[in-house]
Coordinates of C-alpha atoms in Angstrom, one line a residue:
M13 CA 0.0 0.0 0.0
T14 CA 1.3 3.4 -0.9
A15 CA 2.2 5.8 1.9
E16 CA 1.0 9.3 1.1
L17 CA 3.4 11.4 3.2
V18 CA 3.0 14.9 4.5
R19 CA 5.8 17.2 5.4
G20 CA 8.0 15.7 8.2
Q21 CA 6.4 12.2 8.0
N22 CA 8.6 9.1 7.4
H23 CA 8.1 5.6 6.1
T24 CA 10.3 2.5 6.1
L25 CA 11.6 1.4 2.8
P26 CA 11.1 -2.3 2.0
Q27 CA 13.9 -2.6 -0.5
T28 CA 17.1 -0.8 -1.4
R29 CA 16.9 -0.6 -5.2
L30 CA 14.5 2.3 -5.9
E31 CA 13.4 4.9 -8.4
I32 CA 12.4 8.4 -7.4
R33 CA 9.9 9.8 -9.9
I34 CA 9.3 13.5 -10.1
S35 CA 6.5 15.3 -11.9
A36 CA 6.3 19.1 -12.0
G37 CA 4.3 21.7 -13.8
A38 CA 7.4 23.2 -15.5
P39 CA 11.0 22.1 -16.3
V40 CA 12.9 21.7 -13.1
V41 CA 16.5 20.7 -12.2
A42 CA 16.7 17.4 -10.2
G43 CA 19.7 16.4 -8.2
A44 CA 20.7 14.7 -5.0
T45 CA 23.4 15.0 -2.3
L46 CA 25.1 12.3 -0.2
G47 CA 25.5 13.2 3.4
D48 CA 26.8 11.8 6.7
E49 CA 24.8 10.9 9.8
H50 CA 24.4 14.6 10.5
G51 CA 23.3 15.4 6.9
R52 CA 26.6 17.2 6.1
V53 CA 27.9 16.9 2.5
A54 CA 31.7 16.4 2.5
G55 CA 32.3 18.2 -0.8
V56 CA 31.1 18.9 -4.4
E57 CA 32.0 15.3 -5.4
W58 CA 29.1 14.1 -3.2
V59 CA 26.5 16.0 -5.2
A60 CA 24.8 14.4 -8.3
H61 CA 23.5 17.0 -10.7
P62 CA 23.1 17.4 -14.5
G63 CA 26.7 18.2 -15.0
S64 CA 27.9 15.2 -13.0
P65 CA 24.9 12.8 -13.0
Q66 CA 26.4 9.6 -11.7
L67 CA 27.7 8.7 -8.2
H68 CA 28.1 5.3 -6.7
G69 CA 24.6 4.0 -6.1
L70 CA 22.9 7.1 -7.6
E71 CA 22.1 8.5 -11.0
V72 CA 20.1 11.7 -11.8
S73 CA 18.8 13.3 -15.0
R74 CA 21.1 15.1 -17.3
Q75 CA 18.8 18.0 -18.1
A76 CA 15.9 20.1 -16.8
A77 CA 12.5 18.5 -17.5
A78 CA 9.0 18.3 -16.2
D79 CA 9.4 14.6 -15.5
H80 CA 12.4 12.9 -13.9
R81 CA 13.4 9.4 -12.9
L82 CA 16.3 9.1 -10.4
A83 CA 17.9 5.7 -9.9
V84 CA 19.0 4.8 -6.3
D85 CA 20.8 1.6 -5.1
L86 CA 21.2 2.1 -1.3
D87 CA 23.4 -0.9 -1.0
A88 CA 25.9 0.5 -3.5
L89 CA 26.3 3.9 -1.7
P90 CA 29.7 4.6 0.0
D91 CA 30.0 3.4 3.6
G92 CA 30.0 6.8 5.1
V93 CA 26.7 7.9 3.5
H94 CA 23.7 7.9 5.8
R95 CA 21.5 10.4 4.0
V96 CA 20.4 11.0 0.4
T97 CA 18.6 14.3 -0.1
V98 CA 16.7 14.9 -3.3
L99 CA 16.9 18.5 -4.5
L100 CA 14.7 20.4 -7.0
A101 CA 15.5 23.8 -8.5
L102 CA 14.1 26.1 -11.2
P103 CA 16.4 26.7 -14.1
L104 CA 17.8 30.3 -14.3
A105 CA 16.8 31.2 -17.8
A106 CA 15.0 34.1 -19.4
G107 CA 11.2 33.6 -19.7
G108 CA 11.0 30.7 -17.2
P109 CA 9.3 30.8 -13.8
T110 CA 11.5 32.2 -11.0
R111 CA 9.6 30.8 -8.0
F112 CA 7.8 27.5 -7.2
G113 CA 4.7 29.4 -6.3
A114 CA 4.1 30.2 -10.0
V115 CA 4.0 26.5 -11.1
A116 CA 2.0 23.5 -10.2
S117 CA 3.1 21.7 -6.9
P118 CA 5.8 19.1 -7.7
F119 CA 4.9 15.5 -7.0
V120 CA 7.6 13.0 -5.8
A121 CA 7.1 9.2 -5.7
V122 CA 9.5 6.6 -4.3
T123 CA 8.9 3.5 -6.3
A124 CA 10.2 -0.1 -6.7
L125 CA 11.9 -0.9 -10.0
D126 CA 8.7 -2.2 -11.4
G127 CA 7.0 1.1 -10.9
A128 CA 5.0 0.1 -7.7
E129 CA 4.7 3.2 -5.5
I130 CA 6.1 2.9 -2.0
A131 CA 5.7 6.5 -0.8
T132 CA 4.5 9.8 -2.4
F133 CA 4.8 13.4 -1.4
T134 CA 3.2 16.5 -3.0
L135 CA 5.2 19.7 -2.2
T136 CA 2.5 22.2 -1.4
G137 CA 2.8 25.6 0.2
L138 CA 5.8 26.8 -1.8
D139 CA 5.8 30.5 -2.8
S140 CA 9.0 32.6 -3.4
E141 CA 11.3 29.6 -3.2
S142 CA 13.3 28.7 -6.3
A143 CA 14.9 25.6 -4.8
V144 CA 13.6 22.9 -2.5
A145 CA 14.9 19.9 -0.6
A146 CA 12.0 17.5 -1.6
L147 CA 12.7 14.4 0.5
E148 CA 15.5 12.4 2.0
L149 CA 16.4 8.8 2.3
Y150 CA 18.2 8.1 5.6
R151 CA 19.7 5.2 7.5
R152 CA 18.5 4.6 11.0
Q153 CA 19.6 1.6 13.1
G154 CA 20.6 -0.4 9.9
A155 CA 17.3 0.3 8.1
W156 CA 16.5 2.8 5.4
K157 CA 13.6 5.2 5.6
V158 CA 12.2 8.0 3.5
R159 CA 11.1 11.4 5.0
A160 CA 9.1 14.1 3.3
V161 CA 11.1 17.3 3.8
G162 CA 9.7 20.1 1.5
Q163 CA 12.2 22.7 2.8
G164 CA 12.3 25.6 0.3
Y165 CA 14.9 28.2 -0.2
A166 CA 14.3 31.7 -1.6
G167 CA 18.0 32.1 -2.0
G168 CA 17.9 29.3 -4.6
L169 CA 20.2 26.4 -5.3
A170 CA 23.3 28.1 -3.7
A171 CA 21.5 28.7 -0.4
M172 CA 20.2 25.1 -0.3
L173 CA 23.6 23.6 -1.0
A174 CA 25.3 25.9 1.6
D175 CA 22.7 24.8 4.1
Q176 CA 23.9 21.2 3.7
G177 CA 27.5 22.3 4.3
V178 CA 28.8 22.2 0.7
D179 CA 31.9 24.2 0.3
R180 CA 31.9 26.7 -2.6
A181 CA 28.1 26.3 -2.8
A182 CA 27.7 29.4 -5.1
E183 CA 30.3 28.1 -7.5
L184 CA 28.7 24.7 -7.6
A185 CA 25.3 26.2 -8.2
G186 CA 26.7 28.2 -11.1
T187 CA 28.2 25.0 -12.5
I188 CA 24.9 23.2 -12.3
Q189 CA 22.9 26.0 -13.9
E190 CA 25.5 26.1 -16.7
A191 CA 25.1 22.4 -17.3
V192 CA 21.3 22.9 -17.3
A193 CA 21.6 25.7 -19.9
R194 CA 23.6 23.5 -22.2
G195 CA 21.0 20.8 -21.8
L196 CA 18.1 23.2 -22.5
A197 CA 19.9 24.4 -25.6
R198 CA 19.7 21.0 -27.2
S199 CA 16.1 20.4 -26.1
V200 CA 13.3 20.6 -28.6
A201 CA 10.8 23.1 -27.4
P202 CA 7.4 21.7 -26.3
P203 CA 4.2 22.9 -27.8
P204 CA 1.9 25.3 -25.8
P205 CA 0.1 23.6 -22.9
R206 CA -3.1 22.1 -23.9
T207 CA -6.3 22.8 -22.1
P208 CA -8.7 20.0 -21.3
E209 CA -10.8 21.0 -24.3
G210 CA -7.6 20.9 -26.5
D211 CA -6.3 17.5 -25.5
R212 CA -5.5 15.2 -28.3
V213 CA -7.9 12.3 -29.0
R214 CA -6.0 9.2 -28.1
H215 CA -6.7 6.0 -29.9
A216 CA -7.5 3.1 -27.6
P217 CA -4.5 0.7 -27.6
A218 CA -4.9 -2.9 -28.1
P219 CA -5.2 -4.7 -24.7
A220 CA -1.9 -5.9 -23.2
P221 CA -1.6 -9.5 -22.1
A222 CA -2.3 -9.8 -18.4
P223 CA 0.7 -10.6 -16.2
G224 CA 0.8 -14.1 -14.9
N225 CA 2.5 -16.1 -12.1
G226 CA 2.8 -13.0 -10.0
Q227 CA 5.3 -11.4 -12.4
P228 CA 5.2 -7.6 -12.5
P229 CA 3.5 -6.0 -15.5
V230 CA 5.4 -4.0 -18.0
P231 CA 5.7 -0.5 -16.4
P232 CA 3.4 2.0 -18.1
P233 CA 4.7 5.3 -19.4
A234 CA 5.1 8.1 -16.9
P235 CA 1.9 10.1 -16.4
A236 CA 1.7 12.9 -18.8
T237 CA 1.9 16.4 -17.4
P238 CA 1.0 19.5 -19.5
P239 CA 4.2 20.5 -21.3
Q240 CA 5.6 23.9 -20.5
P241 CA 7.9 26.1 -22.5
E242 CA 11.6 25.5 -22.2
P243 CA 13.2 28.8 -21.0
L244 CA 15.8 28.9 -23.8
A245 CA 13.9 27.0 -26.4
E246 CA 10.9 28.7 -28.0
P247 CA 9.1 32.0 -28.1
A248 CA 7.3 33.5 -25.2
A249 CA 4.1 33.9 -27.1
P250 CA 3.8 30.2 -27.9
G251 CA 4.7 29.4 -24.3
G252 CA 1.2 30.3 -23.2
P253 CA -2.3 29.3 -24.5
I254 CA -2.8 30.0 -28.1
N255 CA -4.3 33.5 -28.7
Y256 CA -7.1 33.1 -31.1
A257 CA -8.2 36.7 -31.0
H258 CA -6.3 38.4 -33.8
P259 CA -7.5 41.0 -36.3
R260 CA -8.6 38.6 -39.1
R261 CA -10.4 36.1 -36.9
Q262 CA -12.7 36.8 -33.9
P263 CA -13.8 33.5 -32.4
T264 CA -17.4 33.5 -31.2
A265 CA -17.7 29.8 -30.3
P266 CA -15.5 27.0 -29.1
P267 CA -13.3 25.3 -31.8
P268 CA -15.2 22.6 -33.7
P269 CA -14.6 19.0 -32.6
P270 CA -12.0 16.9 -34.5
P271 CA -13.3 14.5 -37.2
A272 CA -14.5 11.2 -35.9
A273 CA -12.4 8.1 -36.5
P274 CA -13.8 5.3 -38.5
P275 CA -15.4 2.6 -36.2
A276 CA -12.9 0.0 -35.2
R277 CA -13.4 -3.7 -35.7
P278 CA -14.1 -5.7 -32.6
G279 CA -10.9 -6.3 -30.6
Q280 CA -8.9 -3.8 -32.8
P281 CA -7.8 -0.3 -32.1
A282 CA -9.6 2.6 -33.7
Q283 CA -8.4 3.5 -37.2
P284 CA -6.3 6.7 -37.2
V285 CA -7.6 9.8 -38.9
A286 CA -5.8 13.0 -39.8
G287 CA -6.7 15.9 -37.6
D288 CA -7.8 14.0 -34.5
A289 CA -6.9 16.9 -32.2
T290 CA -9.0 19.9 -31.5
G291 CA -8.3 23.4 -33.0
W292 CA -9.8 26.2 -34.9
S293 CA -8.5 25.0 -38.2
M294 CA -7.2 21.8 -39.7
D295 CA -3.7 23.2 -39.7
E296 CA -3.9 23.6 -35.9
R297 CA -5.4 20.2 -35.4
L298 CA -2.6 18.6 -37.4
Y299 CA 0.0 20.6 -35.5
N300 CA -1.4 19.3 -32.2
Q301 CA -1.7 15.8 -33.6
V302 CA 2.0 15.8 -34.7
W303 CA 3.1 16.9 -31.2
G304 CA 0.8 14.2 -29.7
M305 CA 2.5 11.6 -31.8
F306 CA 5.9 12.9 -30.8
E307 CA 4.9 12.6 -27.1
D308 CA 3.3 9.2 -27.5
L309 CA 6.5 7.8 -29.1
A310 CA 8.7 9.3 -26.4
R311 CA 6.7 7.9 -23.6
A312 CA 6.1 4.5 -25.3
V313 CA 9.9 4.0 -25.8
A314 CA 10.5 5.3 -22.2
A315 CA 8.2 2.6 -20.9
Y316 CA 9.9 -0.1 -23.0
R317 CA 13.4 1.0 -21.9
S318 CA 12.3 1.1 -18.2
A319 CA 10.9 -2.4 -18.5
V320 CA 14.1 -3.7 -20.0
D321 CA 16.1 -2.1 -17.3
F322 CA 13.8 -3.7 -14.7
A323 CA 14.3 -7.1 -16.3
E324 CA 18.1 -6.8 -16.3
S325 CA 18.0 -5.6 -12.7
R326 CA 15.8 -8.4 -11.6
M327 CA 18.1 -11.0 -13.3
D328 CA 21.1 -9.4 -11.6
Q329 CA 19.4 -9.6 -8.2
E330 CA 18.4 -13.3 -8.7
L331 CA 21.9 -14.2 -9.8
E332 CA 23.4 -12.3 -6.8
R333 CA 21.1 -14.2 -4.4
T334 CA 22.0 -17.5 -6.0
L335 CA 25.7 -17.1 -6.1
S336 CA 25.8 -15.8 -2.5
D337 CA 24.8 -19.3 -1.3
P338 CA 28.0 -21.5 -1.5
R339 CA 25.8 -24.6 -2.0
S340 CA 24.6 -23.2 -5.4
R341 CA 28.2 -23.1 -6.7
I342 CA 28.5 -26.9 -6.6
G343 CA 27.2 -29.1 -9.3
G344 CA 24.6 -27.8 -11.8
A345 CA 22.5 -25.8 -9.4
G346 CA 24.3 -22.6 -10.3
D347 CA 24.0 -23.2 -14.0
R348 CA 20.3 -23.9 -13.7
A349 CA 19.7 -20.7 -11.7
R350 CA 21.5 -18.7 -14.3
E351 CA 19.4 -20.2 -17.1
E352 CA 16.2 -19.6 -15.1
A353 CA 17.1 -16.0 -14.4
R354 CA 18.0 -15.3 -18.0
A355 CA 14.8 -17.0 -19.1
K356 CA 12.7 -14.7 -16.9
R357 CA 14.7 -11.7 -18.2
D358 CA 14.0 -12.7 -21.8
E359 CA 10.3 -13.3 -21.0
L360 CA 9.9 -9.8 -19.5
T361 CA 11.9 -8.2 -22.3
D362 CA 9.8 -10.0 -25.0
R363 CA 6.6 -8.9 -23.4
A364 CA 7.8 -5.3 -23.2
R365 CA 8.8 -5.5 -26.9
E366 CA 5.4 -6.8 -27.8
S367 CA 3.8 -3.9 -26.1
L368 CA 6.1 -1.4 -27.8
D369 CA 5.6 -3.0 -31.2
R370 CA 1.8 -2.5 -30.8
D371 CA 2.3 1.1 -30.0
L372 CA 4.8 1.6 -32.8
A373 CA 2.4 -0.1 -35.3
Q374 CA -0.4 2.2 -34.3
L375 CA 1.8 5.3 -34.5
A376 CA 3.1 4.2 -37.9
A377 CA -0.4 3.8 -39.1
E378 CA -1.3 7.2 -37.8
S379 CA 1.8 8.7 -39.5
A380 CA 0.8 7.1 -42.8
V381 CA -2.5 9.0 -42.6
V382 CA -1.2 12.3 -41.3
E383 CA 1.9 12.8 -43.5
P384 CA -0.1 13.1 -46.8
A385 CA -2.6 15.5 -45.2
L386 CA 0.0 18.0 -43.9
P387 CA -0.1 21.5 -45.4
A388 CA 3.0 22.9 -47.1
P389 CA 4.6 24.5 -44.0
Y390 CA 4.4 21.1 -42.2
A391 CA 5.1 18.9 -45.2
G392 CA 8.4 17.4 -46.5
W393 CA 9.8 18.6 -49.8
D394 CA 8.7 15.3 -51.3
N395 CA 5.0 15.9 -50.5
P396 CA 2.8 16.5 -53.6
V397 CA 1.3 19.5 -51.8
W398 CA 4.2 21.5 -53.0
H399 CA 3.2 21.0 -56.6
G400 CA 0.1 23.0 -56.0
Y401 CA 1.9 25.6 -53.9
R402 CA 0.5 29.1 -53.8
V403 CA 2.0 32.0 -51.8
P404 CA -0.1 32.3 -48.6
M405 CA -1.9 35.3 -47.4
E406 CA -1.4 34.5 -43.7
I407 CA 1.5 33.3 -41.6
P408 CA 1.1 29.6 -40.7
M409 CA 1.2 28.3 -37.1
A410 CA 4.4 26.4 -37.5
L411 CA 7.2 25.3 -39.8
R412 CA 8.9 21.9 -40.4
I413 CA 12.6 22.0 -40.1
G414 CA 13.4 18.3 -40.3
D415 CA 12.4 14.9 -38.9
L416 CA 13.1 13.0 -35.6
H417 CA 13.3 9.3 -34.9
L418 CA 14.5 6.9 -32.3
P419 CA 16.5 3.7 -32.8
E420 CA 13.6 1.4 -31.7
R421 CA 12.1 2.1 -35.1
A422 CA 14.1 4.4 -37.3
D423 CA 11.6 4.4 -40.2
L424 CA 9.0 6.1 -38.0
R425 CA 9.7 9.8 -38.5
I426 CA 8.1 12.6 -36.6
P427 CA 8.1 16.0 -38.2
L428 CA 10.0 18.6 -36.2
L429 CA 7.7 21.6 -36.1
V430 CA 8.7 25.0 -34.7
R431 CA 6.3 27.8 -34.0
L432 CA 6.1 31.0 -36.0
P433 CA 7.2 33.7 -35.9
L434 CA 10.6 32.5 -34.9
E435 CA 12.0 33.6 -31.6
R436 CA 15.1 31.4 -31.7
G437 CA 17.6 31.4 -34.4
M438 CA 19.3 28.3 -35.9
W439 CA 22.9 27.1 -35.9
I440 CA 23.7 24.6 -38.7
D441 CA 26.8 22.8 -37.4
S442 CA 29.2 22.4 -40.3
G443 CA 31.8 20.7 -38.1
R444 CA 32.5 17.0 -37.7
T445 CA 30.2 15.5 -35.0
A446 CA 30.3 12.1 -33.4
S447 CA 27.6 10.7 -35.6
E448 CA 28.2 7.9 -38.1
A449 CA 26.9 10.0 -40.9
A450 CA 29.3 12.8 -40.2
A451 CA 32.2 10.3 -39.9
L452 CA 31.5 9.1 -43.4
T453 CA 31.3 12.6 -44.8
G454 CA 34.3 14.7 -45.8
T455 CA 35.0 18.1 -44.3
D456 CA 34.3 20.0 -47.5
Q457 CA 31.1 18.0 -48.2
L458 CA 29.9 18.7 -44.7
R459 CA 30.3 22.5 -45.2
R460 CA 28.5 22.3 -48.6
L461 CA 25.6 20.2 -47.1
A462 CA 25.4 22.7 -44.2
M463 CA 24.9 25.6 -46.6
E464 CA 22.4 23.7 -48.7
T465 CA 20.5 22.9 -45.5
A466 CA 20.4 26.6 -44.7
V467 CA 19.1 27.5 -48.1
L468 CA 16.3 24.9 -47.8
H469 CA 15.3 26.4 -44.4
A470 CA 15.4 29.9 -45.8
A471 CA 13.4 28.9 -48.9
R472 CA 10.7 27.3 -46.7
L473 CA 10.5 30.5 -44.5
L474 CA 10.1 32.6 -47.6
A475 CA 7.5 30.3 -49.0
V476 CA 5.2 30.2 -45.9
Y477 CA 5.1 34.0 -45.4
P478 CA 2.8 36.3 -47.3
P479 CA 4.5 38.4 -50.1
N480 CA 7.2 40.8 -48.9
E481 CA 6.7 39.9 -45.2
F482 CA 9.9 38.0 -44.9
T483 CA 13.4 39.1 -46.1
V484 CA 16.6 37.1 -46.3
H485 CA 20.1 38.6 -46.1
V486 CA 23.3 36.5 -46.6
I487 CA 26.8 37.1 -45.4
D488 CA 29.3 34.9 -47.3
P489 CA 32.7 36.6 -46.6
A490 CA 34.8 34.5 -48.9
G491 CA 32.2 33.7 -51.5
S492 CA 32.6 30.0 -50.8
A493 CA 28.8 29.3 -50.8
A494 CA 28.0 30.5 -54.3
G495 CA 26.9 27.1 -55.5
A496 CA 24.6 26.4 -52.5
L497 CA 23.1 29.9 -52.7
A498 CA 22.4 29.7 -56.4
P499 CA 18.7 28.9 -56.0
L500 CA 18.1 32.0 -53.9
V501 CA 20.2 34.2 -56.1
R502 CA 18.8 33.2 -59.5
S503 CA 15.2 33.3 -58.3
G504 CA 15.6 36.9 -57.3
V505 CA 14.2 36.5 -53.8
L506 CA 17.2 38.2 -52.2
P507 CA 17.0 42.0 -51.9
A508 CA 20.8 42.2 -52.5
P509 CA 23.6 39.8 -53.5
P510 CA 25.3 37.9 -50.7
A511 CA 27.7 40.2 -48.8
A512 CA 31.4 39.4 -49.2
G513 CA 34.5 40.7 -47.7
A514 CA 35.0 42.7 -44.5
Q515 CA 33.2 45.7 -45.9
G516 CA 30.2 43.6 -46.9
V517 CA 30.0 42.0 -43.5
S518 CA 30.2 45.4 -41.7
S519 CA 27.5 46.9 -44.0
V520 CA 24.9 44.1 -43.4
L521 CA 25.5 44.0 -39.7
A522 CA 25.2 47.8 -39.4
H523 CA 22.0 47.8 -41.4
L524 CA 20.3 45.1 -39.2
T525 CA 21.7 46.5 -35.9
R526 CA 20.2 49.9 -36.9
R527 CA 16.8 48.2 -37.6
V528 CA 16.8 46.5 -34.1
D529 CA 17.7 49.8 -32.4
L530 CA 15.0 51.8 -34.2
V531 CA 12.2 49.3 -33.7
Q532 CA 13.1 48.9 -30.0
M533 CA 13.1 52.7 -29.5
A534 CA 9.8 53.0 -31.3
I535 CA 8.2 50.3 -29.2
R536 CA 9.5 51.8 -25.9
A537 CA 8.2 55.2 -27.0
G538 CA 4.9 53.9 -28.1
A539 CA 5.5 55.2 -31.6
A540 CA 5.7 52.1 -33.7
D541 CA 3.9 54.0 -36.6
S542 CA 6.7 56.6 -36.8
L543 CA 9.5 54.4 -38.1
P544 CA 11.6 55.8 -41.0
P545 CA 10.1 55.1 -44.4
D546 CA 13.2 53.3 -45.6
L547 CA 12.9 50.6 -42.8
D548 CA 11.7 47.3 -44.1
P549 CA 8.9 46.1 -41.8
A550 CA 9.2 42.5 -42.8
E551 CA 10.7 39.8 -40.7
Q552 CA 14.4 39.6 -41.3
L553 CA 16.6 36.5 -41.5
L554 CA 20.4 36.8 -41.7
I555 CA 22.3 33.7 -43.0
V556 CA 26.0 33.8 -41.9
N557 CA 28.3 31.4 -43.7
D558 CA 31.8 30.3 -42.6
F559 CA 31.8 32.2 -39.3
P560 CA 34.1 33.6 -37.9
H561 CA 36.1 34.2 -41.1
G562 CA 35.8 37.8 -42.1
F563 CA 34.5 38.9 -38.7
D564 CA 36.5 41.3 -36.5
D565 CA 35.8 41.9 -32.8
R566 CA 33.2 44.6 -33.6
A567 CA 31.4 42.4 -36.0
V568 CA 31.3 39.6 -33.5
T569 CA 29.8 42.0 -30.9
Q570 CA 27.1 43.1 -33.4
L571 CA 26.3 39.4 -34.1
R572 CA 25.8 38.7 -30.5
Y573 CA 23.6 41.7 -30.1
L574 CA 21.4 40.5 -33.0
A575 CA 21.2 37.1 -31.4
D576 CA 20.1 38.5 -28.1
E577 CA 17.9 41.4 -29.1
G578 CA 16.9 40.6 -32.7
P579 CA 14.2 37.9 -32.2
S580 CA 11.9 40.2 -30.2
V581 CA 11.8 42.7 -33.0
G582 CA 11.8 40.3 -36.0
V583 CA 15.5 39.8 -36.8
H584 CA 16.7 36.2 -36.8
L585 CA 20.0 34.5 -37.2
M586 CA 20.9 31.4 -39.1
M587 CA 24.6 30.5 -38.5
V588 CA 26.4 28.0 -40.7
A589 CA 29.6 27.4 -38.6
D590 CA 32.0 25.0 -37.1
R591 CA 32.2 25.9 -33.4
E592 CA 35.8 24.6 -33.2
E593 CA 36.9 27.2 -35.7
A594 CA 35.5 29.9 -33.5
S595 CA 37.3 28.5 -30.4
E596 CA 39.8 31.4 -30.3
Y597 CA 37.0 33.6 -28.9
G598 CA 36.7 31.3 -25.9
P599 CA 33.6 31.4 -23.7
V600 CA 32.6 34.9 -24.9
L601 CA 30.6 33.1 -27.7
D602 CA 29.0 30.5 -25.5
P603 CA 25.8 32.5 -25.0
L604 CA 25.6 32.8 -28.8
W605 CA 25.7 29.1 -29.4
R606 CA 23.2 28.4 -26.6
S607 CA 20.7 31.0 -27.9
L608 CA 20.5 29.1 -31.3
L609 CA 18.8 25.8 -32.0
R610 CA 21.6 23.5 -33.2
V611 CA 20.8 21.3 -36.2
T612 CA 23.1 19.3 -38.5
P613 CA 23.4 18.8 -42.2
V614 CA 23.5 15.0 -41.7
A615 CA 21.8 12.7 -39.4
D616 CA 22.8 13.2 -35.7
D617 CA 21.3 12.2 -32.4
H618 CA 21.9 15.5 -30.5
L619 CA 18.3 16.7 -29.8
A620 CA 16.3 15.8 -26.7
D621 CA 12.6 15.8 -26.2
P622 CA 11.0 17.9 -23.4
W623 CA 9.3 15.0 -21.7
V624 CA 11.7 12.2 -20.9
G625 CA 14.9 13.5 -22.5
H626 CA 15.6 10.8 -25.1
A627 CA 18.4 11.5 -27.6
W628 CA 16.5 11.8 -30.9
T629 CA 18.2 11.5 -34.3
Y630 CA 17.6 14.6 -36.3
E631 CA 17.3 14.2 -40.1
P632 CA 17.7 17.5 -42.0
P633 CA 15.3 18.4 -44.9
R634 CA 16.2 17.3 -48.4
T635 CA 14.6 17.7 -51.8
P636 CA 14.0 14.6 -53.9
P637 CA 17.0 13.8 -56.2
G638 CA 16.5 15.5 -59.6
S639 CA 13.4 17.5 -58.4
A640 CA 12.9 21.1 -59.4
V641 CA 10.5 21.8 -56.6
L642 CA 12.8 24.2 -54.8
D643 CA 13.3 26.4 -58.0
Q644 CA 9.5 26.3 -58.7
V645 CA 8.6 27.4 -55.2
L646 CA 11.2 30.2 -55.2
E647 CA 10.0 31.4 -58.6
R648 CA 6.5 31.7 -57.3
V649 CA 7.7 33.6 -54.2
A650 CA 9.7 36.0 -56.4
H651 CA 6.8 36.6 -58.7
A652 CA 4.5 37.4 -55.8
R653 CA 7.1 39.7 -54.3
R654 CA 7.4 41.6 -57.7
T655 CA 3.7 41.8 -58.5
G656 CA 1.9 41.5 -55.2
H657 CA -0.2 38.7 -56.7
R658 CA -0.1 35.1 -55.5

């Protein structure tokens, strides 16, 4: 029976291998400290946090997230450890909550490895605190217990660590927040939180086989919590509920219900249908449906991996018990015990795989229905929708910038959609990464592919905006990207040729910096209608190739300024660069890299989802071999810009 603890209450732990599951209403940092019998922490090496997630007997999450699973093996802790304190803190990032009173109360559960809850604690009553000691596992007279703590700290992570006796607490807190910022920079931004009326319609899964012989069931996915915006990931506007009240549409009634799915055959799951999420338009329904598929796949794989880990851990425990008895080491008893333990492991793993395969099959069927129904902004370049492309009259809800997949089923691709207007630039990494695809690609080819990827992203942005509402500038200091830029140049969609040389770099940066300054001043003065007549009111994108070649210190400072201040007034960066080549600038450029969403010109597993933190393989966009779709789309965009007609 689960013990529901209140602050200060304790409960005896029946086993020593545990999981601590955390659910919060916003991304939080989860960590743990190892203390002596007085709760004192001997040093920074006794703190598990995203920058140093593993200690003996303890592993914590590597990034801030709304859901966490911490693994604890109390028997494997160092001998001097008598207390494990679980810590939660809010990330220090622009746009995120700064106190726990502004988010839903965190929920913490101590569970067995099969997911069975032992004790739970809801951290209520928090207000100005930005860090909290949630609970502690402590040893008393040879037995381990859990105590609900709920001690908050308005002074944040540094104050909480100092209270436990950690030397250089402020320095360690800064190190932790730096690691969190790096993790958030690679995290895909979640969609806006869905209201109960906006929840996705979930297809009923096929029933799982009932567990038999007292064996534990396959652990289910962690309970879904409404996703919240990552502080460094996506625009503030999409971070809240969707605002339907805009000049061209005044809603007077709730959004229409999604289309009904065809009736299912007896014993079979419902047939998928495109647009099975609520929204004011089919585009909005499809957007919510794609994100629902993304979350479903993340949680289904998390459940499978958790079940496999449980099966392996159970086998290890059984083998350990068997081999600890000297009698089992004589004759064939030990061999039989090993075979039985492995057979149980294989049975549990097979059942978990069967459950995953059912989920994957349902998601694959849904993807097969949804992909052909996607509008141009969400569709791949191979989708026939581009053959009937017309320049739109309104900005779409989102934009596809590639695909994501997991190794459990690499052919099941989830479109990676980002909200519009952009409020985070992109960094297309032209350097050599650790991926297999990058290892098989030459340095020069990587740089060419990176620039071609930038052109495809820019072309899509131009294609989904109304005429003359999106402008692209290009800096190519050495002129090395002429071939990749040819589609943009020959179509006439660029307002000026790509800037080359130091003078060209300086001119473009000065022009965009002036635009940012003027728009900011006009907004502050409440005089947005008094901007100079020569100022282009369209959204601006600056593509920078081969950075930092051709950039002096002043140009680098201007670039950082555009990255920090530009998105709020419609100026966005798309960097094509190898970070190693800019290493001479040292940490001064770290904020620049973190402010941009890093993507790659070849497949690479560097992006994380906002729910469970899987490493997803990102696949960049590509046009079909021999296809003229890119030139055709850009020609129509250029024609609309010249004539004002679609």
